[in-house]
Coordinates of C-alpha atoms in Angstrom, one line a residue:
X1 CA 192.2 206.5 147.0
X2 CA 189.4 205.9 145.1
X3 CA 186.1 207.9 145.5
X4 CA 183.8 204.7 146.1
X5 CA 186.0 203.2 148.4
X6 CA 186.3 206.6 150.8
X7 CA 182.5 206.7 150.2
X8 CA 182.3 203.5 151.9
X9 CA 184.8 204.5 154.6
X10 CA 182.6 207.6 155.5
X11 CA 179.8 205.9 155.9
X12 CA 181.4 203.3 157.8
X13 CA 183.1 206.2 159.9
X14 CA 180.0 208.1 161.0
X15 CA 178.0 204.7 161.5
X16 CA 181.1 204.3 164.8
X17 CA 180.7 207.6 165.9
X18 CA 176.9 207.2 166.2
X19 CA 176.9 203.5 167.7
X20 CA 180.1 202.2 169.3
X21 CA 181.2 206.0 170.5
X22 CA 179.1 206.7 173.0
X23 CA 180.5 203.8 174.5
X24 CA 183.9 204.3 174.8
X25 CA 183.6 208.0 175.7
X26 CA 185.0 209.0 178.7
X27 CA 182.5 211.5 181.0
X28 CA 180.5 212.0 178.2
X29 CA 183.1 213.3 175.7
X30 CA 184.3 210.7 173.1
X31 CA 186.7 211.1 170.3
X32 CA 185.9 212.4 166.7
X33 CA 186.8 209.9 164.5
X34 CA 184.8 211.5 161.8
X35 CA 187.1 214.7 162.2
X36 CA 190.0 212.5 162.4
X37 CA 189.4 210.5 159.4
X38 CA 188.4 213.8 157.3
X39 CA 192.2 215.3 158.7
X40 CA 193.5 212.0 157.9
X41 CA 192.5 212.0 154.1
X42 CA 193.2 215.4 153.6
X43 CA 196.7 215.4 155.1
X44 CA 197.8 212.2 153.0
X45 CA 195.5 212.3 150.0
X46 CA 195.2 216.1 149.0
X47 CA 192.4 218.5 149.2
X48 CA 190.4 217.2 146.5
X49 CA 189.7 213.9 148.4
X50 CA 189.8 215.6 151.7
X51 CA 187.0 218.3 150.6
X52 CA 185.0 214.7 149.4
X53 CA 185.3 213.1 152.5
X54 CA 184.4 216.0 153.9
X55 CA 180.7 216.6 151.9
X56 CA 180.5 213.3 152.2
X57 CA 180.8 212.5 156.0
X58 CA 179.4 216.1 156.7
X59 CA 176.0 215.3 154.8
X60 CA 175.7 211.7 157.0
X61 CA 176.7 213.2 160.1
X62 CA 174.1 215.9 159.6
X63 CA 171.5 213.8 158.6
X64 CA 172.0 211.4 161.5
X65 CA 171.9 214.3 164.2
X66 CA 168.3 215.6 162.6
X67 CA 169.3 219.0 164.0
X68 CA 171.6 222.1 162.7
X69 CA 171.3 220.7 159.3
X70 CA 175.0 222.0 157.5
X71 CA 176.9 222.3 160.4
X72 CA 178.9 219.5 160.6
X73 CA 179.8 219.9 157.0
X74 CA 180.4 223.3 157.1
X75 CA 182.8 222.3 160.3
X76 CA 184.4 219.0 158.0
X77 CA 184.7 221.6 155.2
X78 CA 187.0 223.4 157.1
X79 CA 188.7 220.8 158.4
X80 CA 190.1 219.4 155.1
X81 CA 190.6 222.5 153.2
X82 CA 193.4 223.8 156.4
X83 CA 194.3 220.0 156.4
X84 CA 194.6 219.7 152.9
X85 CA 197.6 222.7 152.8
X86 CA 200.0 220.0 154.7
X87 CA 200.0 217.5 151.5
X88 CA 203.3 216.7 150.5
X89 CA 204.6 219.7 152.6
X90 CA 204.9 217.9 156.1
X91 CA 206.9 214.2 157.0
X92 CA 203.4 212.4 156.8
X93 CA 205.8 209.1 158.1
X94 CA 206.3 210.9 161.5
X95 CA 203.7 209.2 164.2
X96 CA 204.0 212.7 165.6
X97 CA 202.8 214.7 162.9
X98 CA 198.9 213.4 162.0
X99 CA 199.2 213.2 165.7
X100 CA 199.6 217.1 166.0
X101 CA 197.2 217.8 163.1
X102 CA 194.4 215.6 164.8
X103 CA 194.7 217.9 167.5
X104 CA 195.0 221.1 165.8
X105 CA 192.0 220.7 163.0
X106 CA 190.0 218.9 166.4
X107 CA 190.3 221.9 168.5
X108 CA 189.8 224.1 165.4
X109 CA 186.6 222.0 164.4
X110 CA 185.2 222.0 167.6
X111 CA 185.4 226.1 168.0
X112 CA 184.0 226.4 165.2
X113 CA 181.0 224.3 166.1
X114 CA 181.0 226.0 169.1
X115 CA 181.0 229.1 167.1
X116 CA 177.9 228.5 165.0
X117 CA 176.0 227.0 167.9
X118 CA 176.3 229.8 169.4
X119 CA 175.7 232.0 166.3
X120 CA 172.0 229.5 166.0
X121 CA 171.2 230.9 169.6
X122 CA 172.0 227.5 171.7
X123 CA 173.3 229.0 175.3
X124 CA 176.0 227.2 177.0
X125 CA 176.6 227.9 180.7
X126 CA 179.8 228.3 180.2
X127 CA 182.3 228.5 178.0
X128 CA 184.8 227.2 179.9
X129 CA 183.5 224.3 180.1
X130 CA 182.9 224.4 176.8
X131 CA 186.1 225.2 175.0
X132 CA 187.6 222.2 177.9
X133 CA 185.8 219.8 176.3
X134 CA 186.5 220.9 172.9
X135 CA 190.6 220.6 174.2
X136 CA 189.7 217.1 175.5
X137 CA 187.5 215.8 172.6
X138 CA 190.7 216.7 170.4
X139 CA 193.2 215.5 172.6
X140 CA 190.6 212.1 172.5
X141 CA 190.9 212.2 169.0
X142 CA 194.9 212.9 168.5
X143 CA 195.5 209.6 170.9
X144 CA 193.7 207.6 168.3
X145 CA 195.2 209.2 165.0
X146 CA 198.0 206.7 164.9
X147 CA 195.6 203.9 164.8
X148 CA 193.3 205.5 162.2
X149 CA 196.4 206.4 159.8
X150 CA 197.2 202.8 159.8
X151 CA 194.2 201.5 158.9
X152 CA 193.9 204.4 156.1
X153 CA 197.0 204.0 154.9
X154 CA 196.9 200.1 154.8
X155 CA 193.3 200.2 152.8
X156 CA 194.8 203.0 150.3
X157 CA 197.7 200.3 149.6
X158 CA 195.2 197.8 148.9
X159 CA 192.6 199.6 146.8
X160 CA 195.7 200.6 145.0
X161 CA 197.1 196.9 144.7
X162 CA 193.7 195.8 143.7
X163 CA 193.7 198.9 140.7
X164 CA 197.0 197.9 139.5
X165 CA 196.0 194.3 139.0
X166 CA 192.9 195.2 137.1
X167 CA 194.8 197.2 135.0
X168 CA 197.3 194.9 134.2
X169 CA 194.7 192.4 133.2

């Protein structure tokens, strides 16, 4: 996909997370679509798009928190450079399998922001608590992975339609 085009879709992405999220999230704990989207690109597109998405939607999300500046794209970093070893390795056409990697790079993602809020000196009560809503946040996420690849996945097909026919002009 082209680098203007998942520019756009980051910023797009991190503006949902930061307006319609919190209402859809259930007890307090809504999905990552940011996360999702980053394991998305990654998966299907390669590392080299993944680690922009990443930078990309790491640098909004941090600016639009005000706090921990680096974290989340430190955390989105991550995220696309594990995500990024499945491309062309895994059956990307399986509903299961970006429903599986959701989860895993969520839970992953959210231990390590755990991790390094912890490193900053933020206390938690409890990490149990914690590390549940890190499994449930992910879990959030994977439900909505399917639905998220097929809006990637259908914009990819017409940025590249829309290429082709410039070129052929």
């Amino acid at each position: 996909m082209r680098y203007w085009a998942l520019a756009i879709l980051c910023i797009l992405m991190v503006a949902i997370e930061t307006t319609i999220i919190p209402y859809v999230s259930i007890r307090g704990i809504g999905p990552d679509i940011v996360g999702s989207f980053v394991t998305l690109v990654s998966m299907l597109s390669g590392r080299p798009d993944g680690l922009f998405v990443a930078v990309v939607a790491g640098v909004l999300e941090d600016i639009s928190s005000g706090q921990f500046l680096g974290l989340f794209t430190v955390v989105r970093l991550v995220i696309a450079y594990l995500a990024g070893i499945s491309y062309q390795k895994v059956f990307q056409d399986w509903v299961l399998v970006p429903i599986i990697f959701v989860f895993a790079m969520g839970f992953i993602g959210g231990c390590l922001q755990v991790f390094l809020l912890g490193s900053f000196g933020v206390p938690f009560e409890s990490y149990q608590i914690v590390f549940g809503t890190v499994v449930f946040q992910a879990a959030y996420s994977a439900l909505l992975a399917p639905f998220l690849m097929r809006i990637t996945c259908s914009l990819d097909s017409y940025i590249k339609l829309i290429s082709e026919r410039r070129k052929s002009l």
